[in-house]
């Protein structure tokens, strides 16, 4: 009952706080944080002597194929095995040629030399 009255009050009176952050600014902030996180992950991957990749695909709610790229590597500072999502890409088709090109593009995007340091790979549904 208390929550219901609070929600009803918000609907009729509105919030009393003004927000001066636009959607564009929020998206810019999210993109900036995302880039910093990705840069840190890529730096850690490059510090590791080898890595493996797991590629999986699934359909999203709009029935578009989404392909995830998960990298597994050893953190050189403490020896822990790390597993990080580095990309989630939409794929128009799931043919071998399209997925191979997508794979290559993801690693080019982050300047990761997969031909030199990739030692393991798995594909589940991709």
N, CA, C and O atoms as a Tinker XYZ file with bonds, in Angstrom:
   504  protein
     1  N      0.806000   -1.206000    0.000000    73     2
     2  CA     0.000000    0.000000    0.000000    64     1     3
     3  C      0.855000    1.280000    0.000000    63     2     4     5
     4  O      0.512000    2.243000   -0.685000    81     3
     5  N      1.949000    1.301000    0.750000    73     3     6
     6  CA     2.781000    2.506000    0.815000    64     5     7
     7  C      3.457000    2.760000   -0.525000    63     6     8     9
     8  O      3.539000    3.900000   -0.981000    81     7
     9  N      3.937000    1.697000   -1.151000    73     7    10
    10  CA     4.595000    1.839000   -2.445000    64     9    11
    11  C      3.602000    2.296000   -3.506000    63    10    12    13
    12  O      3.922000    3.137000   -4.346000    81    11
    13  N      2.401000    1.740000   -3.462000    73    11    14
    14  CA     1.365000    2.115000   -4.416000    64    13    15
    15  C      1.030000    3.597000   -4.292000    63    14    16    17
    16  O      0.887000    4.289000   -5.299000    81    15
    17  N      0.904000    4.079000   -3.070000    73    15    18
    18  CA     0.579000    5.501000   -2.893000    64    17    19
    19  C      1.739000    6.381000   -3.369000    63    18    20    21
    20  O      1.515000    7.461000   -3.915000    81    19
    21  N      2.964000    5.925000   -3.166000    73    19    22
    22  CA     4.130000    6.686000   -3.631000    64    21    23
    23  C      4.151000    6.758000   -5.159000    63    22    24    25
    24  O      4.376000    7.826000   -5.729000    81    23
    25  N      3.916000    5.626000   -5.820000    73    23    26
    26  CA     3.896000    5.594000   -7.286000    64    25    27
    27  C      2.763000    6.462000   -7.817000    63    26    28    29
    28  O      2.947000    7.198000   -8.786000    81    27
    29  N      1.602000    6.382000   -7.193000    73    27    30
    30  CA     0.459000    7.198000   -7.601000    64    29    31
    31  C      0.786000    8.677000   -7.439000    63    30    32    33
    32  O      0.453000    9.492000   -8.299000    81    31
    33  N      1.432000    9.013000   -6.347000    73    31    34
    34  CA     1.829000   10.400000   -6.099000    64    33    35
    35  C      2.799000   10.895000   -7.173000    63    34    36    37
    36  O      2.680000   12.026000   -7.644000    81    35
    37  N      3.752000   10.055000   -7.558000    73    35    38
    38  CA     4.698000   10.436000   -8.609000    64    37    39
    39  C      3.995000   10.656000   -9.945000    63    38    40    41
    40  O      4.342000   11.562000  -10.702000    81    39
    41  N      3.006000    9.814000  -10.218000    73    39    42
    42  CA     2.277000    9.938000  -11.480000    64    41    43
    43  C      1.490000   11.242000  -11.537000    63    42    44    45
    44  O      1.449000   11.897000  -12.578000    81    43
    45  N      0.869000   11.618000  -10.432000    73    43    46
    46  CA     0.021000   12.811000  -10.446000    64    45    47
    47  C      0.816000   14.097000  -10.263000    63    46    48    49
    48  O      0.550000   15.087000  -10.945000    81    47
    49  N      1.775000   14.100000   -9.363000    73    47    50
    50  CA     2.530000   15.317000   -9.068000    64    49    51
    51  C      3.825000   15.411000   -9.863000    63    50    52    53
    52  O      4.346000   16.505000  -10.079000    81    51
    53  N      4.332000   14.291000  -10.289000    73    51    54
    54  CA     5.618000   14.275000  -10.968000    64    53    55
    55  C      6.751000   14.334000   -9.964000    63    54    56    57
    56  O      6.523000   14.499000   -8.765000    81    55
    57  N      7.946000   14.202000  -10.445000    73    55    58
    58  CA     9.118000   14.292000   -9.563000    64    57    59
    59  C      9.422000   15.753000   -9.284000    63    58    60    61
    60  O      9.179000   16.626000  -10.117000    81    59
    61  N      9.952000   15.999000   -8.113000    73    59    62
    62  CA    10.271000   17.369000   -7.738000    64    61    63
    63  C     11.683000   17.761000   -8.142000    63    62    64    65
    64  O     12.041000   18.936000   -8.073000    81    63
    65  N     12.484000   16.801000   -8.558000    73    63    66
    66  CA    13.854000   17.097000   -8.951000    64    65    67
    67  C     13.911000   17.323000  -10.453000    63    66    68    69
    68  O     13.209000   16.669000  -11.223000    81    67
    69  N     14.751000   18.252000  -10.850000    73    67    70
    70  CA    14.997000   18.466000  -12.270000    64    69    71
    71  C     16.308000   17.794000  -12.644000    63    70    72    73
    72  O     17.289000   17.854000  -11.904000    81    71
    73  N     16.306000   17.166000  -13.786000    73    71    74
    74  CA    17.525000   16.541000  -14.275000    64    73    75
    75  C     18.007000   17.338000  -15.476000    63    74    76    77
    76  O     17.255000   17.576000  -16.421000    81    75
    77  N     19.255000   17.741000  -15.429000    73    75    78
    78  CA    19.808000   18.526000  -16.522000    64    77    79
    79  C     20.727000   17.696000  -17.411000    63    78    80    81
    80  O     21.501000   18.238000  -18.200000    81    79
    81  N     20.635000   16.389000  -17.274000    73    79    82
    82  CA    21.444000   15.505000  -18.103000    64    81    83
    83  C     20.559000   14.967000  -19.223000    63    82    84    85
    84  O     19.585000   14.256000  -18.974000    81    83
    85  N     20.908000   15.312000  -20.444000    73    83    86
    86  CA    20.120000   14.848000  -21.586000    64    85    87
    87  C     20.483000   13.403000  -21.910000    63    86    88    89
    88  O     21.481000   12.872000  -21.424000    81    87
    89  N     19.655000   12.781000  -22.739000    73    87    90
    90  CA    19.934000   11.410000  -23.174000    64    89    91
    91  C     21.255000   11.364000  -23.929000    63    90    92    93
    92  O     22.024000   10.412000  -23.797000    81    91
    93  N     21.510000   12.406000  -24.725000    73    91    94
    94  CA    22.764000   12.441000  -25.481000    64    93    95
    95  C     23.969000   12.452000  -24.548000    63    94    96    97
    96  O     24.946000   11.738000  -24.774000    81    95
    97  N     23.892000   13.265000  -23.503000    73    95    98
    98  CA    25.009000   13.337000  -22.559000    64    97    99
    99  C     25.168000   12.020000  -21.798000    63    98   100   101
   100  O     26.287000   11.574000  -21.542000    81    99
   101  N     24.055000   11.410000  -21.445000    73    99   102
   102  CA    24.129000   10.114000  -20.767000    64   101   103
   103  C     24.789000    9.087000  -21.672000    63   102   104   105
   104  O     25.638000    8.315000  -21.227000    81   103
   105  N     24.401000    9.076000  -22.941000    73   103   106
   106  CA    24.988000    8.126000  -23.888000    64   105   107
   107  C     26.476000    8.389000  -24.097000    63   106   108   109
   108  O     27.261000    7.448000  -24.211000    81   107
   109  N     26.870000    9.663000  -24.148000    73   107   110
   110  CA    28.294000    9.996000  -24.271000    64   109   111
   111  C     29.074000    9.509000  -23.057000    63   110   112   113
   112  O     30.187000    9.001000  -23.193000    81   111
   113  N     28.495000    9.663000  -21.881000    73   111   114
   114  CA    29.142000    9.197000  -20.658000    64   113   115
   115  C     29.289000    7.677000  -20.674000    63   114   116   117
   116  O     30.348000    7.146000  -20.340000    81   115
   117  N     28.225000    6.986000  -21.064000    73   115   118
   118  CA    28.262000    5.520000  -21.136000    64   117   119
   119  C     29.314000    5.064000  -22.148000    63   118   120   121
   120  O     30.067000    4.128000  -21.879000    81   119
   121  N     29.368000    5.718000  -23.307000    73   119   122
   122  CA    30.362000    5.364000  -24.324000    64   121   123
   123  C     31.782000    5.585000  -23.818000    63   122   124   125
   124  O     32.674000    4.779000  -24.081000    81   123
   125  N     31.984000    6.671000  -23.096000    73   123   126
   126  CA    33.311000    6.978000  -22.563000    64   125   127
   127  C     33.758000    5.932000  -21.543000    63   126   128   129
   128  O     34.891000    5.452000  -21.591000    81   127
   129  N     32.866000    5.587000  -20.628000    73   127   130
   130  CA    33.179000    4.570000  -19.621000    64   129   131
   131  C     33.425000    3.227000  -20.301000    63   130   132   133
   132  O     34.352000    2.501000  -19.940000    81   131
   133  N     32.593000    2.905000  -21.283000    73   131   134
   134  CA    32.731000    1.650000  -22.021000    64   133   135
   135  C     34.088000    1.562000  -22.713000    63   134   136   137
   136  O     34.736000    0.516000  -22.683000    81   135
   137  N     34.514000    2.652000  -23.332000    73   135   138
   138  CA    35.809000    2.663000  -24.019000    64   137   139
   139  C     36.951000    2.466000  -23.028000    63   138   140   141
   140  O     37.900000    1.736000  -23.313000    81   139
   141  N     36.866000    3.110000  -21.872000    73   139   142
   142  CA    37.918000    2.952000  -20.860000    64   141   143
   143  C     38.005000    1.515000  -20.367000    63   142   144   145
   144  O     39.099000    0.981000  -20.185000    81   143
   145  N     36.857000    0.894000  -20.152000    73   143   146
   146  CA    36.838000   -0.502000  -19.705000    64   145   147
   147  C     37.424000   -1.408000  -20.790000    63   146   148   149
   148  O     38.246000   -2.278000  -20.504000    81   147
   149  N     36.994000   -1.199000  -22.038000    73   147   150
   150  CA    37.504000   -2.014000  -23.150000    64   149   151
   151  C     39.013000   -1.843000  -23.307000    63   150   152   153
   152  O     39.727000   -2.817000  -23.543000    81   151
   153  N     39.497000   -0.614000  -23.176000    73   151   154
   154  CA    40.943000   -0.366000  -23.284000    64   153   155
   155  C     41.712000   -1.122000  -22.207000    63   154   156   157
   156  O     42.770000   -1.689000  -22.482000    81   155
   157  N     41.190000   -1.134000  -20.991000    73   155   158
   158  CA    41.843000   -1.847000  -19.882000    64   157   159
   159  C     41.867000   -3.350000  -20.163000    63   158   160   161
   160  O     42.889000   -4.005000  -19.958000    81   159
   161  N     40.750000   -3.893000  -20.627000    73   159   162
   162  CA    40.678000   -5.324000  -20.932000    64   161   163
   163  C     41.664000   -5.681000  -22.043000    63   162   164   165
   164  O     42.380000   -6.677000  -21.938000    81   163
   165  N     41.705000   -4.882000  -23.097000    73   163   166
   166  CA    42.610000   -5.153000  -24.220000    64   165   167
   167  C     44.066000   -5.069000  -23.767000    63   166   168   169
   168  O     44.892000   -5.877000  -24.191000    81   167
   169  N     44.386000   -4.106000  -22.917000    73   167   170
   170  CA    45.748000   -4.002000  -22.375000    64   169   171
   171  C     46.113000   -5.263000  -21.608000    63   170   172   173
   172  O     47.223000   -5.777000  -21.745000    81   171
   173  N     45.177000   -5.767000  -20.795000    73   171   174
   174  CA    45.418000   -6.995000  -20.031000    64   173   175
   175  C     45.589000   -8.203000  -20.953000    63   174   176   177
   176  O     46.454000   -9.047000  -20.718000    81   175
   177  N     44.771000   -8.285000  -21.995000    73   175   178
   178  CA    44.875000   -9.398000  -22.949000    64   177   179
   179  C     46.240000   -9.373000  -23.631000    63   178   180   181
   180  O     46.885000  -10.411000  -23.780000    81   179
   181  N     46.669000   -8.199000  -24.039000    73   179   182
   182  CA    47.959000   -8.073000  -24.731000    64   181   183
   183  C     49.138000   -8.368000  -23.810000    63   182   184   185
   184  O     50.207000   -8.755000  -24.282000    81   183
   185  N     48.956000   -8.189000  -22.502000    73   183   186
   186  CA    50.029000   -8.490000  -21.545000    64   185   187
   187  C     50.158000   -9.990000  -21.308000    63   186   188   189
   188  O     51.193000  -10.464000  -20.839000    81   187
   189  N     49.109000  -10.732000  -21.633000    73   187   190
   190  CA    49.124000  -12.184000  -21.458000    64   189   191
   191  C     49.826000  -12.830000  -22.652000    63   190   192   193
   192  O     49.658000  -12.374000  -23.783000    81   191
   193  N     50.608000  -13.884000  -22.417000    73   191   194
   194  CA    51.332000  -14.501000  -23.536000    64   193   195
   195  C     50.415000  -15.185000  -24.553000    63   194   196   197
   196  O     50.740000  -15.240000  -25.739000    81   195
   197  N     49.283000  -15.703000  -24.101000    73   195   198
   198  CA    48.339000  -16.386000  -24.986000    64   197   199
   199  C     46.919000  -16.133000  -24.483000    63   198   200   201
   200  O     46.716000  -15.678000  -23.358000    81   199
   201  N     45.943000  -16.436000  -25.336000    73   199   202
   202  CA    44.545000  -16.317000  -24.934000    64   201   203
   203  C     43.701000  -17.288000  -25.739000    63   202   204   205
   204  O     44.154000  -17.840000  -26.742000    81   203
   205  N     42.470000  -17.490000  -25.290000    73   203   206
   206  CA    41.517000  -18.300000  -26.047000    64   205   207
   207  C     40.247000  -17.481000  -26.242000    63   206   208   209
   208  O     40.021000  -16.489000  -25.549000    81   207
   209  N     39.432000  -17.903000  -27.183000    73   207   210
   210  CA    38.206000  -17.168000  -27.484000    64   209   211
   211  C     37.039000  -18.141000  -27.556000    63   210   212   213
   212  O     37.175000  -19.269000  -28.030000    81   211
   213  N     35.903000  -17.685000  -27.082000    73   211   214
   214  CA    34.657000  -18.430000  -27.201000    64   213   215
   215  C     33.674000  -17.538000  -27.951000    63   214   216   217
   216  O     33.427000  -16.400000  -27.551000    81   215
   217  N     33.122000  -18.055000  -29.028000    73   215   218
   218  CA    32.181000  -17.292000  -29.845000    64   217   219
   219  C     30.836000  -17.998000  -29.779000    63   218   220   221
   220  O     30.743000  -19.204000  -30.006000    81   219
   221  N     29.805000  -17.240000  -29.469000    73   219   222
   222  CA    28.465000  -17.807000  -29.361000    64   221   223
   223  C     27.489000  -16.851000  -30.023000    63   222   224   225
   224  O     27.744000  -15.650000  -30.110000    81   223
   225  N     26.389000  -17.381000  -30.483000    73   223   226
   226  CA    25.390000  -16.511000  -31.097000    64   225   227
   227  C     24.008000  -16.869000  -30.592000    63   226   228   229
   228  O     23.736000  -18.001000  -30.192000    81   227
   229  N     23.150000  -15.873000  -30.623000    73   227   230
   230  CA    21.764000  -16.062000  -30.220000    64   229   231
   231  C     20.925000  -14.985000  -30.884000    63   230   232   233
   232  O     21.446000  -13.951000  -31.302000    81   231
   233  N     19.642000  -15.224000  -30.979000    73   231   234
   234  CA    18.745000  -14.211000  -31.520000    64   233   235
   235  C     18.278000  -13.311000  -30.389000    63   234   236   237
   236  O     17.980000  -13.784000  -29.292000    81   235
   237  N     18.212000  -12.002000  -30.659000    73   235   238
   238  CA    17.678000  -11.089000  -29.658000    64   237   239
   239  C     16.163000  -10.983000  -29.832000    63   238   240   241
   240  O     15.582000  -11.695000  -30.650000    81   239
   241  N     15.525000  -10.101000  -29.070000    73   239   242
   242  CA    14.062000  -10.002000  -29.103000    64   241   243
   243  C     13.537000   -9.534000  -30.454000    63   242   244   245
   244  O     12.377000   -9.785000  -30.783000    81   243
   245  N     14.372000   -8.858000  -31.242000    73   243   246
   246  CA    13.931000   -8.408000  -32.561000    64   245   247
   247  C     14.310000   -9.416000  -33.652000    63   246   248   249
   248  O     14.249000   -9.111000  -34.843000    81   247
   249  N     14.701000  -10.621000  -33.222000    73   247   250
   250  CA    15.050000  -11.729000  -34.121000    64   249   251
   251  C     16.284000  -11.437000  -34.972000    63   250   252   253
   252  O     16.393000  -11.910000  -36.104000    81   251
   253  N     17.211000  -10.655000  -34.420000    73   251   254
   254  CA    18.488000  -10.413000  -35.090000    64   253   255
   255  C     19.551000  -11.250000  -34.400000    63   254   256   257
   256  O     19.561000  -11.393000  -33.178000    81   255
   257  N     20.441000  -11.797000  -35.206000    73   255   258
   258  CA    21.511000  -12.648000  -34.679000    64   257   259
   259  C     22.563000  -11.789000  -33.977000    63   258   260   261
   260  O     23.115000  -10.864000  -34.574000    81   259
   261  N     22.837000  -12.095000  -32.718000    73   259   262
   262  CA    23.855000  -11.390000  -31.939000    64   261   263
   263  C     24.986000  -12.377000  -31.648000    63   262   264   265
   264  O     24.745000  -13.479000  -31.153000    81   263
   265  N     26.205000  -11.980000  -31.955000    73   263   266
   266  CA    27.370000  -12.847000  -31.772000    64   265   267
   267  C     28.248000  -12.254000  -30.674000    63   266   268   269
   268  O     28.659000  -11.095000  -30.746000    81   267
   269  N     28.529000  -13.073000  -29.651000    73   267   270
   270  CA    29.374000  -12.607000  -28.544000    64   269   271
   271  C     30.780000  -13.185000  -28.690000    63   270   272   273
   272  O     30.969000  -14.312000  -29.147000    81   271
   273  N     31.757000  -12.374000  -28.286000    73   271   274
   274  CA    33.165000  -12.764000  -28.321000    64   273   275
   275  C     33.706000  -12.653000  -26.902000    63   274   276   277
   276  O     33.821000  -11.557000  -26.356000    81   275
   277  N     34.035000  -13.795000  -26.313000    73   275   278
   278  CA    34.537000  -13.832000  -24.943000    64   277   279
   279  C     35.978000  -14.318000  -24.980000    63   278   280   281
   280  O     36.279000  -15.372000  -25.541000    81   279
   281  N     36.860000  -13.537000  -24.376000    73   279   282
   282  CA    38.287000  -13.855000  -24.354000    64   281   283
   283  C     38.656000  -14.380000  -22.978000    63   282   284   285
   284  O     38.226000  -13.848000  -21.955000    81   283
   285  N     39.452000  -15.423000  -22.973000    73   283   286
   286  CA    39.971000  -15.996000  -21.731000    64   285   287
   287  C     41.487000  -15.877000  -21.753000    63   286   288   289
   288  O     42.134000  -16.275000  -22.722000    81   287
   289  N     42.048000  -15.331000  -20.686000    73   287   290
   290  CA    43.494000  -15.111000  -20.623000    64   289   291
   291  C     43.949000  -15.156000  -19.169000    63   290   292   293
   292  O     43.127000  -15.159000  -18.253000    81   291
   293  N     45.252000  -15.190000  -18.966000    73   291   294
   294  CA    45.813000  -15.189000  -17.617000    64   293   295
   295  C     46.267000  -13.774000  -17.293000    63   294   296   297
   296  O     47.036000  -13.168000  -18.040000    81   295
   297  N     45.782000  -13.257000  -16.169000    73   295   298
   298  CA    46.210000  -11.938000  -15.702000    64   297   299
   299  C     47.635000  -12.073000  -15.181000    63   298   300   301
   300  O     47.884000  -12.807000  -14.225000    81   299
   301  N     48.554000  -11.377000  -15.799000    73   299   302
   302  CA    49.974000  -11.505000  -15.465000    64   301   303
   303  C     50.313000  -10.998000  -14.065000    63   302   304   305
   304  O     51.331000  -11.400000  -13.502000    81   303
   305  N     49.485000  -10.127000  -13.491000    73   303   306
   306  CA    49.810000   -9.577000  -12.172000    64   305   307
   307  C     49.594000  -10.580000  -11.053000    63   306   308   309
   308  O     50.363000  -10.616000  -10.092000    81   307
   309  N     48.544000  -11.402000  -11.171000    73   307   310
   310  CA    48.264000  -12.342000  -10.078000    64   309   311
   311  C     48.066000  -13.788000  -10.527000    63   310   312   313
   312  O     47.797000  -14.657000   -9.698000    81   311
   313  N     48.194000  -14.057000  -11.821000    73   311   314
   314  CA    48.082000  -15.419000  -12.320000    64   313   315
   315  C     46.665000  -15.961000  -12.400000    63   314   316   317
   316  O     46.476000  -17.153000  -12.643000    81   315
   317  N     45.663000  -15.108000  -12.199000    73   315   318
   318  CA    44.273000  -15.560000  -12.263000    64   317   319
   319  C     43.806000  -15.665000  -13.709000    63   318   320   321
   320  O     44.184000  -14.862000  -14.562000    81   319
   321  N     42.978000  -16.672000  -13.966000    73   319   322
   322  CA    42.370000  -16.805000  -15.287000    64   321   323
   323  C     41.198000  -15.834000  -15.352000    63   322   324   325
   324  O     40.316000  -15.847000  -14.493000    81   323
   325  N     41.201000  -15.001000  -16.370000    73   323   326
   326  CA    40.167000  -13.986000  -16.545000    64   325   327
   327  C     39.327000  -14.327000  -17.770000    63   326   328   329
   328  O     39.830000  -14.887000  -18.744000    81   327
   329  N     38.061000  -13.990000  -17.713000    73   327   330
   330  CA    37.161000  -14.206000  -18.836000    64   329   331
   331  C     36.391000  -12.911000  -19.052000    63   330   332   333
   332  O     35.685000  -12.450000  -18.155000    81   331
   333  N     36.522000  -12.323000  -20.237000    73   331   334
   334  CA    35.938000  -11.015000  -20.505000    64   333   335
   335  C     35.202000  -10.999000  -21.844000    63   334   336   337
   336  O     35.684000  -11.534000  -22.842000    81   335
   337  N     34.038000  -10.381000  -21.842000    73   335   338
   338  CA    33.299000  -10.133000  -23.075000    64   337   339
   339  C     33.934000   -8.918000  -23.737000    63   338   340   341
   340  O     33.959000   -7.836000  -23.150000    81   339
   341  N     34.450000   -9.084000  -24.958000    73   339   342
   342  CA    35.059000   -7.925000  -25.621000    64   341   343
   343  C     34.180000   -7.357000  -26.730000    63   342   344   345
   344  O     34.372000   -6.215000  -27.146000    81   343
   345  N     33.217000   -8.144000  -27.213000    73   343   346
   346  CA    32.362000   -7.611000  -28.271000    64   345   347
   347  C     31.049000   -8.376000  -28.331000    63   346   348   349
   348  O     30.984000   -9.569000  -28.035000    81   347
   349  N     30.020000   -7.661000  -28.718000    73   347   350
   350  CA    28.708000   -8.233000  -29.006000    64   349   351
   351  C     28.271000   -7.579000  -30.305000    63   350   352   353
   352  O     27.950000   -6.391000  -30.335000    81   351
   353  N     28.261000   -8.353000  -31.370000    73   351   354
   354  CA    28.025000   -7.802000  -32.703000    64   353   355
   355  C     26.810000   -8.444000  -33.351000    63   354   356   357
   356  O     26.539000   -9.632000  -33.174000    81   355
   357  N     26.089000   -7.631000  -34.103000    73   355   358
   358  CA    24.971000   -8.142000  -34.886000    64   357   359
   359  C     25.529000   -8.755000  -36.166000    63   358   360   361
   360  O     26.442000   -8.206000  -36.782000    81   359
   361  N     24.972000   -9.893000  -36.556000    73   359   362
   362  CA    25.424000  -10.557000  -37.773000    64   361   363
   363  C     24.229000  -10.775000  -38.698000    63   362   364   365
   364  O     23.227000  -11.356000  -38.283000    81   363
   365  N     24.323000  -10.315000  -39.944000    73   363   366
   366  CA    23.200000  -10.476000  -40.865000    64   365   367
   367  C     22.974000  -11.932000  -41.272000    63   366   368   369
   368  O     21.852000  -12.333000  -41.581000    81   367
   369  N     24.054000  -12.718000  -41.268000    73   367   370
   370  CA    23.976000  -14.133000  -41.641000    64   369   371
   371  C     24.920000  -14.926000  -40.748000    63   370   372   373
   372  O     25.811000  -14.367000  -40.110000    81   371
   373  N     24.709000  -16.235000  -40.715000    73   371   374
   374  CA    25.584000  -17.072000  -39.889000    64   373   375
   375  C     26.392000  -18.049000  -40.737000    63   374   376   377
   376  O     26.721000  -19.146000  -40.285000    81   375
   377  N     26.705000  -17.653000  -41.946000    73   375   378
   378  CA    27.557000  -18.504000  -42.777000    64   377   379
   379  C     28.986000  -18.418000  -42.249000    63   378   380   381
   380  O     29.351000  -17.463000  -41.563000    81   379
   381  N     29.774000  -19.411000  -42.574000    73   379   382
   382  CA    31.161000  -19.428000  -42.127000    64   381   383
   383  C     31.932000  -18.200000  -42.581000    63   382   384   385
   384  O     32.717000  -17.639000  -41.816000    81   383
   385  N     31.713000  -17.781000  -43.820000    73   383   386
   386  CA    32.437000  -16.622000  -44.360000    64   385   387
   387  C     32.083000  -15.342000  -43.605000    63   386   388   389
   388  O     32.964000  -14.544000  -43.287000    81   387
   389  N     30.808000  -15.148000  -43.320000    73   387   390
   390  CA    30.367000  -13.940000  -42.607000    64   389   391
   391  C     30.907000  -13.938000  -41.183000    63   390   392   393
   392  O     31.390000  -12.913000  -40.702000    81   391
   393  N     30.826000  -15.082000  -40.509000    73   391   394
   394  CA    31.319000  -15.154000  -39.130000    64   393   395
   395  C     32.839000  -15.000000  -39.068000    63   394   396   397
   396  O     33.359000  -14.390000  -38.134000    81   395
   397  N     33.551000  -15.545000  -40.052000    73   395   398
   398  CA    35.013000  -15.395000  -40.085000    64   397   399
   399  C     35.395000  -13.930000  -40.278000    63   398   400   401
   400  O     36.337000  -13.444000  -39.652000    81   399
   401  N     34.673000  -13.234000  -41.135000    73   399   402
   402  CA    34.941000  -11.809000  -41.348000    64   401   403
   403  C     34.630000  -11.003000  -40.081000    63   402   404   405
   404  O     35.378000  -10.095000  -39.720000    81   403
   405  N     33.536000  -11.336000  -39.418000    73   403   406
   406  CA    33.170000  -10.669000  -38.168000    64   405   407
   407  C     34.245000  -10.898000  -37.112000    63   406   408   409
   408  O     34.645000   -9.970000  -36.409000    81   407
   409  N     34.707000  -12.137000  -37.007000    73   407   410
   410  CA    35.776000  -12.509000  -36.079000    64   409   411
   411  C     37.021000  -11.658000  -36.336000    63   410   412   413
   412  O     37.577000  -11.059000  -35.416000    81   411
   413  N     37.444000  -11.615000  -37.589000    73   411   414
   414  CA    38.640000  -10.860000  -37.956000    64   413   415
   415  C     38.463000   -9.368000  -37.660000    63   414   416   417
   416  O     39.391000   -8.718000  -37.178000    81   415
   417  N     37.285000   -8.829000  -37.945000    73   415   418
   418  CA    37.020000   -7.407000  -37.704000    64   417   419
   419  C     37.067000   -7.050000  -36.224000    63   418   420   421
   420  O     37.564000   -5.984000  -35.859000    81   419
   421  N     36.555000   -7.932000  -35.367000    73   419   422
   422  CA    36.584000   -7.671000  -33.925000    64   421   423
   423  C     38.026000   -7.572000  -33.447000    63   422   424   425
   424  O     38.369000   -6.661000  -32.693000    81   423
   425  N     38.865000   -8.491000  -33.877000    73   423   426
   426  CA    40.255000   -8.471000  -33.431000    64   425   427
   427  C     41.044000   -7.315000  -34.050000    63   426   428   429
   428  O     41.961000   -6.785000  -33.423000    81   427
   429  N     40.694000   -6.926000  -35.268000    73   427   430
   430  CA    41.325000   -5.741000  -35.868000    64   429   431
   431  C     40.917000   -4.477000  -35.111000    63   430   432   433
   432  O     41.734000   -3.582000  -34.892000    81   431
   433  N     39.647000   -4.414000  -34.716000    73   431   434
   434  CA    39.137000   -3.249000  -33.983000    64   433   435
   435  C     39.962000   -2.975000  -32.728000    63   434   436   437
   436  O     40.227000   -1.822000  -32.390000    81   435
   437  N     40.364000   -4.041000  -32.045000    73   435   438
   438  CA    41.128000   -3.895000  -30.805000    64   437   439
   439  C     42.630000   -4.097000  -31.004000    63   438   440   441
   440  O     43.398000   -4.095000  -30.042000    81   439
   441  N     43.039000   -4.271000  -32.259000    73   439   442
   442  CA    44.452000   -4.455000  -32.590000    64   441   443
   443  C     45.074000   -5.621000  -31.804000    63   442   444   445
   444  O     46.175000   -5.511000  -31.264000    81   443
   445  N     44.340000   -6.730000  -31.758000    73   443   446
   446  CA    44.818000   -7.940000  -31.084000    64   445   447
   447  C     45.273000   -8.927000  -32.162000    63   446   448   449
   448  O     44.508000   -9.264000  -33.066000    81   447
   449  N     46.507000   -9.380000  -32.061000    73   447   450
   450  CA    47.069000  -10.294000  -33.055000    64   449   451
   451  C     46.643000  -11.729000  -32.750000    63   450   452   453
   452  O     47.387000  -12.483000  -32.122000    81   451
   453  N     45.462000  -12.093000  -33.190000    73   451   454
   454  CA    44.932000  -13.412000  -32.870000    64   453   455
   455  C     45.695000  -14.525000  -33.578000    63   454   456   457
   456  O     45.784000  -15.634000  -33.051000    81   455
   457  N     46.239000  -14.261000  -34.740000    73   455   458
   458  CA    46.962000  -15.308000  -35.474000    64   457   459
   459  C     48.239000  -15.726000  -34.748000    63   458   460   461
   460  O     48.737000  -16.833000  -34.949000    81   459
   461  N     48.765000  -14.842000  -33.908000    73   459   462
   462  CA    49.996000  -15.118000  -33.172000    64   461   463
   463  C     49.743000  -15.726000  -31.796000    63   462   464   465
   464  O     50.476000  -16.618000  -31.369000    81   463
   465  N     48.713000  -15.253000  -31.100000    73   463   466
   466  CA    48.569000  -15.574000  -29.679000    64   465   467
   467  C     47.333000  -16.397000  -29.313000    63   466   468   469
   468  O     47.175000  -16.781000  -28.154000    81   467
   469  N     46.467000  -16.672000  -30.267000    73   467   470
   470  CA    45.269000  -17.468000  -29.987000    64   469   471
   471  C     45.642000  -18.941000  -29.893000    63   470   472   473
   472  O     46.168000  -19.511000  -30.849000    81   471
   473  N     45.373000  -19.567000  -28.737000    73   471   474
   474  CA    45.735000  -20.974000  -28.554000    64   473   475
   475  C     44.525000  -21.884000  -28.374000    63   474   476   477
   476  O     44.671000  -23.107000  -28.379000    81   475
   477  N     43.341000  -21.315000  -28.217000    73   475   478
   478  CA    42.151000  -22.135000  -28.050000    64   477   479
   479  C     40.923000  -21.388000  -28.517000    63   478   480   481
   480  O     40.849000  -20.162000  -28.426000    81   479
   481  N     39.956000  -22.145000  -29.021000    73   479   482
   482  CA    38.728000  -21.516000  -29.482000    64   481   483
   483  C     37.564000  -22.477000  -29.335000    63   482   484   485
   484  O     37.718000  -23.691000  -29.462000    81   483
   485  N     36.394000  -21.909000  -29.063000    73   483   486
   486  CA    35.182000  -22.727000  -28.981000    64   485   487
   487  C     34.035000  -21.953000  -29.609000    63   486   488   489
   488  O     33.971000  -20.725000  -29.545000    81   487
   489  N     33.142000  -22.703000  -30.212000    73   487   490
   490  CA    32.003000  -22.112000  -30.896000    64   489   491
   491  C     30.770000  -22.910000  -30.505000    63   490   492   493
   492  O     30.695000  -24.114000  -30.750000    81   491
   493  N     29.810000  -22.237000  -29.901000    73   491   494
   494  CA    28.585000  -22.909000  -29.481000    64   493   495
   495  C     27.409000  -22.218000  -30.147000    63   494   496   497
   496  O     26.958000  -21.171000  -29.685000    81   495
   497  N     26.923000  -22.786000  -31.204000    73   495   498
   498  CA    25.787000  -22.206000  -31.898000    64   497   499
   499  C     26.181000  -21.132000  -32.897000    63   498   500   501
   500  O     25.320000  -20.605000  -33.602000    81   499
   501  N     27.449000  -20.800000  -32.972000    73   499   502
   502  CA    27.887000  -19.756000  -33.913000    64   501   503
   503  C     28.396000  -20.395000  -35.191000    63   502   504
   504  O     28.811000  -19.690000  -36.111000    81   503
